[in-house]
Amino acid sequence: MIDLRSDTLTRPTEAMRQAMARAEVGDDVYGEDPTVLALEERVAQLFGHEAALFMPTGSMANVLAVRALVQPGQEVICEASAHIARAELGAHAAYSGITMRTWFHPRGQVDLAMLRQMHAPDLGPFFVRTAAISVECTHNFAGGAVLPIEDLRDLRELATAAGSSVHMDGARIWNAHVATGTPLAEYGAVADVMAVCLSKGLGAPVGSLTLGSADVIAEARVWRKRMGGGMRQVGILAAAGLHALDHHLERLADDHAHARLLAEACGVDPEGVDTNIVVVPRTDAADFVVRAAEAGVRVSMVGPTTVRLVTHLDVTREDAEKAAAALSAL
Ligand SMILES: Cc1ncc(COP(=O)(O)O)c(C=O)c1O
């Protein structure tokens, strides 16, 4: 079975397991796990942020990032199919008392004209106040689309002028970096607070980080513990993240090439595939998923007429070619 449902399905390589087994550890709730501290420092530096905080999931990293910028009763605005709006099960409302309004773009892009219309400054006790704008790069449900750095800079300018903050869900920012060559620090510069994941294309079994100023991260540390995310000798997991950064970053380009191959086989224009995710419109989506599985390829349905294929570390060139042949026959 070739599994293209998600890039979260990767299993740690033998070398990663060895790095995990060798990791120096301490109690991270006491701030004493040297491997976690090394990972946090490295990732913060990569993005040019003051500090970073390691945590179990991208969802938690987003919840702590957004709540650092938006008070209960205020709003964050984001694209309609953003992970924070669609796939975090209402966490931002349930835990942080935050409301959301959304704009729609088929490729998950920034829409400055729409944002200018939507952005609500503090109008006193009449309207919900916009405290932050959130962007997702790459955009998962928009097919791994990259948000061009020029658009993100324009967004930064708009937000600053409007007195709002910027959150970036950078679960797959690594893919955007490899696809475009844009330095990670340039992405980091447009966001006040961001979340990044090691457990997607980079292939770590667990692990995400929230990044921001030293003050934001000190407060996020309190909230992480409050939410039950204070882990102890978790350097074992941080070691997997460090190993992934050393060995699995540049190879994301292979995943992108495999995704374009699969797109072509499914009749999707490969030019529209920026990274490792292919969205295939199928009126028979549910049936297609079943027939693909019968042909040895697991894919997922992300909407009634939408199938998604995701390439990753555990999909070799040979797998991609086999899957392309099986899917093209369907
Ligand atoms: C864009 C994006 N953000 C956040 C997450 C959340 O990550 P996690 O599954 O670790 O909570 C995901 C998960 O797939 C994602 O695709």
Tab-separated table of C-alpha atoms and ligand atoms in Angstrom:
chain	number	residue	atom	x	y	z
A	1	MET	CA	0.000	0.000	0.000
A	2	ILE	CA	1.353	3.434	-0.919
A	3	ASP	CA	-0.024	5.900	1.590
A	4	LEU	CA	-0.650	9.405	0.252
A	5	ARG	CA	-3.223	10.471	2.840
A	6	SER	CA	-0.928	12.833	4.731
A	7	ASP	CA	2.682	13.793	5.358
A	8	THR	CA	2.040	13.169	9.067
A	9	LEU	CA	2.186	9.417	8.392
A	10	THR	CA	5.974	9.208	8.179
A	11	ARG	CA	7.748	6.889	10.552
A	12	PRO	CA	11.097	7.833	12.096
A	13	THR	CA	14.057	6.511	10.134
A	14	GLU	CA	16.636	4.264	11.772
A	15	ALA	CA	19.093	7.197	11.982
A	16	MET	CA	16.421	9.375	13.602
A	17	ARG	CA	15.652	6.647	16.135
A	18	GLN	CA	19.357	6.464	17.005
A	19	ALA	CA	19.514	10.234	17.481
A	20	MET	CA	16.474	9.983	19.765
A	21	ALA	CA	18.001	7.148	21.766
A	22	ARG	CA	21.228	9.116	22.299
A	23	ALA	CA	19.528	12.390	23.282
A	24	GLU	CA	20.674	14.114	26.445
A	25	VAL	CA	17.571	14.869	28.498
A	26	GLY	CA	16.350	16.733	31.575
A	27	ASP	CA	13.014	17.906	32.950
A	28	ASP	CA	11.667	20.364	30.398
A	29	VAL	CA	9.003	21.774	32.744
A	30	TYR	CA	11.969	22.950	34.834
A	31	GLY	CA	13.523	24.307	31.605
A	32	GLU	CA	16.346	21.794	32.023
A	33	ASP	CA	16.213	19.595	28.944
A	34	PRO	CA	19.339	20.525	26.961
A	35	THR	CA	18.098	18.987	23.714
A	36	VAL	CA	14.799	20.859	23.865
A	37	LEU	CA	16.646	24.099	24.659
A	38	ALA	CA	18.974	23.524	21.690
A	39	LEU	CA	16.017	22.910	19.362
A	40	GLU	CA	14.125	25.965	20.607
A	41	GLU	CA	17.174	28.189	20.181
A	42	ARG	CA	17.929	26.843	16.726
A	43	VAL	CA	14.393	27.234	15.385
A	44	ALA	CA	13.968	30.717	16.879
A	45	GLN	CA	17.232	31.760	15.211
A	46	LEU	CA	16.246	30.273	11.853
A	47	PHE	CA	13.168	32.515	11.753
A	48	GLY	CA	14.785	35.543	13.420
A	49	HIS	CA	12.465	35.394	16.442
A	50	GLU	CA	13.620	35.943	20.021
A	51	ALA	CA	12.350	32.676	21.450
A	52	ALA	CA	10.542	29.428	20.699
A	53	LEU	CA	8.616	26.856	22.701
A	54	PHE	CA	8.473	23.135	21.907
A	55	MET	CA	5.110	21.407	22.198
A	56	PRO	CA	3.335	18.246	21.168
A	57	THR	CA	1.186	19.423	18.253
A	58	GLY	CA	0.719	22.055	15.609
A	59	SER	CA	-2.791	22.620	16.888
A	60	MET	CA	-1.492	23.502	20.349
A	61	ALA	CA	1.226	25.690	18.802
A	62	ASN	CA	-1.471	27.589	16.867
A	63	VAL	CA	-3.777	27.925	19.873
A	64	LEU	CA	-0.986	29.372	22.013
A	65	ALA	CA	0.240	31.586	19.175
A	66	VAL	CA	-3.162	33.091	18.369
A	67	ARG	CA	-4.117	33.607	22.006
A	68	ALA	CA	-0.894	35.575	22.474
A	69	LEU	CA	-2.261	38.138	19.998
A	70	VAL	CA	-6.029	38.072	20.497
A	71	GLN	CA	-7.908	38.628	23.759
A	72	PRO	CA	-11.166	36.829	24.649
A	73	GLY	CA	-14.012	38.510	22.759
A	74	GLN	CA	-11.744	39.833	20.002
A	75	GLU	CA	-11.364	38.314	16.539
A	76	VAL	CA	-8.722	36.886	14.251
A	77	ILE	CA	-9.418	37.003	10.534
A	78	CYS	CA	-8.171	34.254	8.238
A	79	GLU	CA	-8.839	32.469	4.963
A	80	ALA	CA	-11.976	30.293	5.024
A	81	SER	CA	-10.217	26.933	4.719
A	82	ALA	CA	-7.350	27.761	7.100
A	83	HIS	CA	-6.454	24.928	9.456
A	84	ILE	CA	-7.189	27.179	12.455
A	85	ALA	CA	-10.738	27.735	11.165
A	86	ARG	CA	-11.554	24.292	9.795
A	87	ALA	CA	-9.517	21.648	11.487
A	88	GLU	CA	-8.722	22.665	15.071
A	89	LEU	CA	-12.221	21.713	16.196
A	90	GLY	CA	-13.100	25.155	17.518
A	91	ALA	CA	-10.140	25.192	19.917
A	92	HIS	CA	-9.614	28.952	19.580
A	93	ALA	CA	-13.207	29.577	20.643
A	94	ALA	CA	-13.397	26.768	23.193
A	95	TYR	CA	-10.128	27.582	25.014
A	96	SER	CA	-9.404	31.221	24.202
A	97	GLY	CA	-12.841	32.821	23.704
A	98	ILE	CA	-11.815	34.125	20.290
A	99	THR	CA	-14.116	34.700	17.314
A	100	MET	CA	-13.110	34.399	13.670
A	101	ARG	CA	-14.175	35.941	10.397
A	102	THR	CA	-12.915	34.573	7.134
A	103	TRP	CA	-12.268	35.637	3.554
A	104	PHE	CA	-12.324	33.059	0.776
A	105	HIS	CA	-9.620	32.422	-1.792
A	106	PRO	CA	-9.487	29.177	-3.795
A	107	ARG	CA	-5.697	29.039	-3.351
A	108	GLY	CA	-5.714	30.253	0.245
A	109	GLN	CA	-3.998	33.498	-0.720
A	110	VAL	CA	-3.890	36.903	0.934
A	111	ASP	CA	-6.604	39.203	-0.455
A	112	LEU	CA	-5.542	42.715	0.508
A	113	ALA	CA	-8.631	44.461	-0.897
A	114	MET	CA	-10.892	42.128	1.068
A	115	LEU	CA	-8.756	42.500	4.196
A	116	ARG	CA	-9.014	46.284	4.015
A	117	GLN	CA	-12.788	45.932	3.955
A	118	MET	CA	-12.965	43.329	6.680
A	119	HIS	CA	-10.497	44.763	9.150
A	120	ALA	CA	-12.420	46.289	12.056
A	121	PRO	CA	-10.511	48.686	14.293
A	122	ASP	CA	-11.665	49.381	17.826
A	123	LEU	CA	-15.133	50.888	17.314
A	124	GLY	CA	-16.084	50.812	20.961
A	125	PRO	CA	-18.947	48.657	22.181
A	126	PHE	CA	-20.449	48.050	18.723
A	127	PHE	CA	-18.316	45.609	16.734
A	128	VAL	CA	-15.920	42.797	17.486
A	129	ARG	CA	-12.418	44.205	17.367
A	130	THR	CA	-9.922	42.667	14.911
A	131	ALA	CA	-6.741	41.944	16.839
A	132	ALA	CA	-4.877	39.727	14.363
A	133	ILE	CA	-4.762	38.465	10.798
A	134	SER	CA	-3.718	34.850	10.328
A	135	VAL	CA	-2.162	33.320	7.220
A	136	GLU	CA	-1.227	29.720	6.466
A	137	CYS	CA	1.889	29.024	4.406
A	138	THR	CA	1.917	26.613	2.755
A	139	HIS	CA	-1.857	26.339	2.709
A	140	ASN	CA	-2.946	22.767	3.366
A	141	PHE	CA	-6.507	22.624	2.062
A	142	ALA	CA	-5.651	24.915	-0.850
A	143	GLY	CA	-3.301	22.191	-2.100
A	144	GLY	CA	-0.017	23.097	-0.437
A	145	ALA	CA	-0.112	26.552	-2.042
A	146	VAL	CA	2.733	28.938	-1.265
A	147	LEU	CA	1.817	32.492	-0.251
A	148	PRO	CA	4.319	34.716	-2.134
A	149	ILE	CA	6.632	36.603	0.205
A	150	GLU	CA	5.721	39.915	-1.526
A	151	ASP	CA	2.051	39.389	-0.574
A	152	LEU	CA	3.036	38.529	2.985
A	153	ARG	CA	5.100	41.730	3.218
A	154	ASP	CA	2.140	43.764	1.953
A	155	LEU	CA	-0.038	42.057	4.544
A	156	ARG	CA	2.506	42.930	7.251
A	157	GLU	CA	2.347	46.567	6.201
A	158	LEU	CA	-1.449	46.581	6.205
A	159	ALA	CA	-1.599	44.967	9.638
A	160	THR	CA	0.936	47.372	11.126
A	161	ALA	CA	-0.912	50.378	9.707
A	162	ALA	CA	-4.210	49.024	11.043
A	163	GLY	CA	-2.788	48.272	14.489
A	164	SER	CA	-3.213	44.499	14.124
A	165	SER	CA	-0.817	41.626	14.613
A	166	VAL	CA	0.067	38.825	12.197
A	167	HIS	CA	-0.050	35.113	13.021
A	168	MET	CA	1.413	32.606	10.604
A	169	ASP	CA	0.513	28.946	10.645
A	170	GLY	CA	3.792	27.697	9.238
A	171	ALA	CA	3.147	23.992	9.747
A	172	ARG	CA	4.688	23.515	6.284
A	173	ILE	CA	6.720	26.713	5.990
A	174	TRP	CA	9.702	24.428	5.299
A	175	ASN	CA	8.081	23.357	2.026
A	176	ALA	CA	7.538	27.004	1.037
A	177	HIS	CA	11.201	27.754	1.820
A	178	VAL	CA	12.487	24.839	-0.274
A	179	ALA	CA	10.061	25.512	-3.148
A	180	THR	CA	10.860	29.235	-3.450
A	181	GLY	CA	14.327	29.657	-1.944
A	182	THR	CA	12.935	32.401	0.322
A	183	PRO	CA	15.016	32.384	3.530
A	184	LEU	CA	13.122	31.216	6.625
A	185	ALA	CA	14.016	34.497	8.350
A	186	GLU	CA	12.117	36.437	5.672
A	187	TYR	CA	8.989	34.460	6.485
A	188	GLY	CA	9.701	34.975	10.178
A	189	ALA	CA	9.944	38.745	9.670
A	190	VAL	CA	6.333	39.123	8.513
A	191	ALA	CA	4.781	37.406	11.554
A	192	ASP	CA	4.557	38.555	15.175
A	193	VAL	CA	3.974	34.992	16.283
A	194	MET	CA	4.165	31.798	14.282
A	195	ALA	CA	3.709	28.068	14.636
A	196	VAL	CA	5.903	25.538	12.823
A	197	CYS	CA	5.704	21.734	12.737
A	198	LEU	CA	8.452	19.128	12.642
A	199	SER	CA	5.976	16.269	12.314
A	200	LYS	CA	4.805	16.912	8.734
A	201	GLY	CA	7.165	16.708	5.759
A	202	LEU	CA	10.243	16.870	7.982
A	203	GLY	CA	9.371	13.424	9.279
A	204	ALA	CA	9.667	13.763	13.073
A	205	PRO	CA	7.129	11.598	14.923
A	206	VAL	CA	5.954	14.441	17.190
A	207	GLY	CA	6.727	18.098	17.712
A	208	SER	CA	5.838	21.685	16.871
A	209	LEU	CA	7.004	25.071	18.113
A	210	THR	CA	5.454	28.471	18.760
A	211	LEU	CA	7.825	31.358	17.980
A	212	GLY	CA	7.689	34.962	19.071
A	213	SER	CA	9.156	37.567	21.407
A	214	ALA	CA	10.661	36.485	24.741
A	215	ASP	CA	7.583	37.864	26.558
A	216	VAL	CA	5.109	36.041	24.318
A	217	ILE	CA	6.978	32.783	24.749
A	218	ALA	CA	7.243	33.180	28.546
A	219	GLU	CA	3.441	33.532	28.677
A	220	ALA	CA	2.958	30.660	26.197
A	221	ARG	CA	5.013	28.488	28.572
A	222	VAL	CA	2.451	29.135	31.303
A	223	TRP	CA	-0.434	28.294	28.947
A	224	ARG	CA	1.276	25.174	27.655
A	225	LYS	CA	1.455	23.814	31.205
A	226	ARG	CA	-2.085	24.991	31.977
A	227	MET	CA	-3.356	23.021	28.992
A	228	GLY	CA	-1.535	19.870	30.033
A	229	GLY	CA	1.289	20.222	27.526
A	230	GLY	CA	4.186	20.361	30.005
A	231	MET	CA	6.287	17.352	29.038
A	232	ARG	CA	9.267	16.117	30.970
A	233	GLN	CA	12.303	14.295	29.449
A	234	VAL	CA	11.085	15.307	26.032
A	235	GLY	CA	14.543	15.814	24.566
A	236	ILE	CA	13.978	12.373	23.057
A	237	LEU	CA	11.431	14.013	20.751
A	238	ALA	CA	13.358	17.250	20.287
A	239	ALA	CA	16.298	15.135	19.082
A	240	ALA	CA	14.086	13.803	16.298
A	241	GLY	CA	13.337	17.409	15.314
A	242	LEU	CA	17.015	18.394	15.283
A	243	HIS	CA	17.808	15.316	13.199
A	244	ALA	CA	14.989	16.231	10.780
A	245	LEU	CA	16.358	19.758	10.346
A	246	ASP	CA	19.827	18.359	9.634
A	247	HIS	CA	18.762	15.629	7.214
A	248	HIS	CA	15.226	16.073	5.894
A	249	LEU	CA	14.896	19.725	4.918
A	250	GLU	CA	16.491	19.903	1.461
A	251	ARG	CA	14.952	16.594	0.405
A	252	LEU	CA	11.476	18.190	0.506
A	253	ALA	CA	12.264	19.118	-3.112
A	254	ASP	CA	11.881	15.387	-3.935
A	255	ASP	CA	8.386	15.380	-2.419
A	256	HIS	CA	7.489	18.387	-4.565
A	257	ALA	CA	8.697	16.634	-7.727
A	258	HIS	CA	6.728	13.502	-6.780
A	259	ALA	CA	3.600	15.604	-6.224
A	260	ARG	CA	3.887	17.107	-9.714
A	261	LEU	CA	4.231	13.615	-11.173
A	262	LEU	CA	1.051	12.503	-9.387
A	263	ALA	CA	-0.779	15.659	-10.467
A	264	GLU	CA	-0.039	14.941	-14.110
A	265	ALA	CA	-1.297	11.369	-13.703
A	266	CYS	CA	-4.560	12.693	-12.234
A	267	GLY	CA	-5.153	15.322	-14.908
A	268	VAL	CA	-4.225	18.235	-12.631
A	269	ASP	CA	-1.931	20.938	-14.048
A	270	PRO	CA	1.469	20.289	-12.381
A	271	GLU	CA	2.274	24.001	-12.754
A	272	GLY	CA	-0.391	24.643	-10.109
A	273	VAL	CA	1.291	22.310	-7.614
A	274	ASP	CA	3.638	24.420	-5.510
A	275	THR	CA	4.760	21.818	-2.986
A	276	ASN	CA	3.820	18.337	-1.719
A	277	ILE	CA	0.006	18.415	-1.815
A	278	VAL	CA	-2.220	17.733	-4.819
A	279	VAL	CA	-5.917	18.503	-4.714
A	280	VAL	CA	-7.890	16.514	-7.276
A	281	PRO	CA	-11.461	17.569	-8.066
A	282	ARG	CA	-13.627	14.399	-8.398
A	283	THR	CA	-17.408	14.333	-8.395
A	284	ASP	CA	-17.044	10.675	-7.325
A	285	ALA	CA	-14.585	11.467	-4.493
A	286	ALA	CA	-15.803	8.845	-2.002
A	287	ASP	CA	-15.851	6.121	-4.620
A	288	PHE	CA	-12.459	7.203	-5.978
A	289	VAL	CA	-10.908	6.823	-2.522
A	290	VAL	CA	-12.208	3.238	-2.296
A	291	ARG	CA	-11.082	2.307	-5.800
A	292	ALA	CA	-7.652	3.872	-5.261
A	293	ALA	CA	-7.229	1.767	-2.114
A	294	GLU	CA	-8.188	-1.352	-4.077
A	295	ALA	CA	-5.461	-0.400	-6.543
A	296	GLY	CA	-2.923	-0.113	-3.682
A	297	VAL	CA	-2.930	3.666	-3.097
A	298	ARG	CA	-4.442	5.353	-0.063
A	299	VAL	CA	-5.694	8.889	-0.669
A	300	SER	CA	-8.068	11.031	1.374
A	301	MET	CA	-11.282	12.877	0.751
A	302	VAL	CA	-11.146	16.462	2.056
A	303	GLY	CA	-14.519	17.592	0.651
A	304	PRO	CA	-17.484	15.954	-1.070
A	305	THR	CA	-15.867	16.489	-4.478
A	306	THR	CA	-12.233	16.788	-3.458
A	307	VAL	CA	-9.530	14.167	-3.091
A	308	ARG	CA	-6.120	15.008	-1.620
A	309	LEU	CA	-2.749	13.335	-2.260
A	310	VAL	CA	0.258	14.191	-0.105
A	311	THR	CA	3.833	13.122	-0.779
A	312	HIS	CA	6.340	12.628	2.021
A	313	LEU	CA	9.502	11.027	3.313
A	314	ASP	CA	8.116	7.471	3.139
A	315	VAL	CA	7.149	7.780	-0.548
A	316	THR	CA	10.076	6.966	-2.837
A	317	ARG	CA	10.350	7.916	-6.517
A	318	GLU	CA	9.413	4.335	-7.343
A	319	ASP	CA	6.327	4.544	-5.085
A	320	ALA	CA	5.315	7.827	-6.717
A	321	GLU	CA	5.656	6.302	-10.193
A	322	LYS	CA	3.635	3.221	-9.159
A	323	ALA	CA	0.934	5.357	-7.567
A	324	ALA	CA	0.825	7.622	-10.633
A	325	ALA	CA	0.246	4.596	-12.902
A	326	ALA	CA	-2.484	3.192	-10.607
A	327	LEU	CA	-4.283	6.543	-10.252
A	328	SER	CA	-4.061	7.403	-13.927
A	329	ALA	CA	-5.775	4.064	-14.706
A	330	LEU	CA	-8.706	5.214	-12.526
B	1	LIG	C1	-1.616	23.797	8.187
B	1	LIG	C2	-1.692	22.993	9.439
B	1	LIG	N1	-1.606	23.618	10.619
B	1	LIG	C3	-1.665	22.957	11.785
B	1	LIG	C4	-1.799	21.588	11.800
B	1	LIG	C5	-1.935	20.897	13.145
B	1	LIG	O1	-0.938	20.011	13.414
B	1	LIG	P1	-1.187	18.812	14.477
B	1	LIG	O2	-1.834	17.713	13.692
B	1	LIG	O3	0.200	18.477	14.932
B	1	LIG	O4	-2.050	19.320	15.548
B	1	LIG	C6	-1.892	20.882	10.604
B	1	LIG	C7	-2.052	19.419	10.610
B	1	LIG	O5	-2.074	18.760	9.595
B	1	LIG	C8	-1.851	21.605	9.381
B	1	LIG	O6	-1.968	21.002	8.205
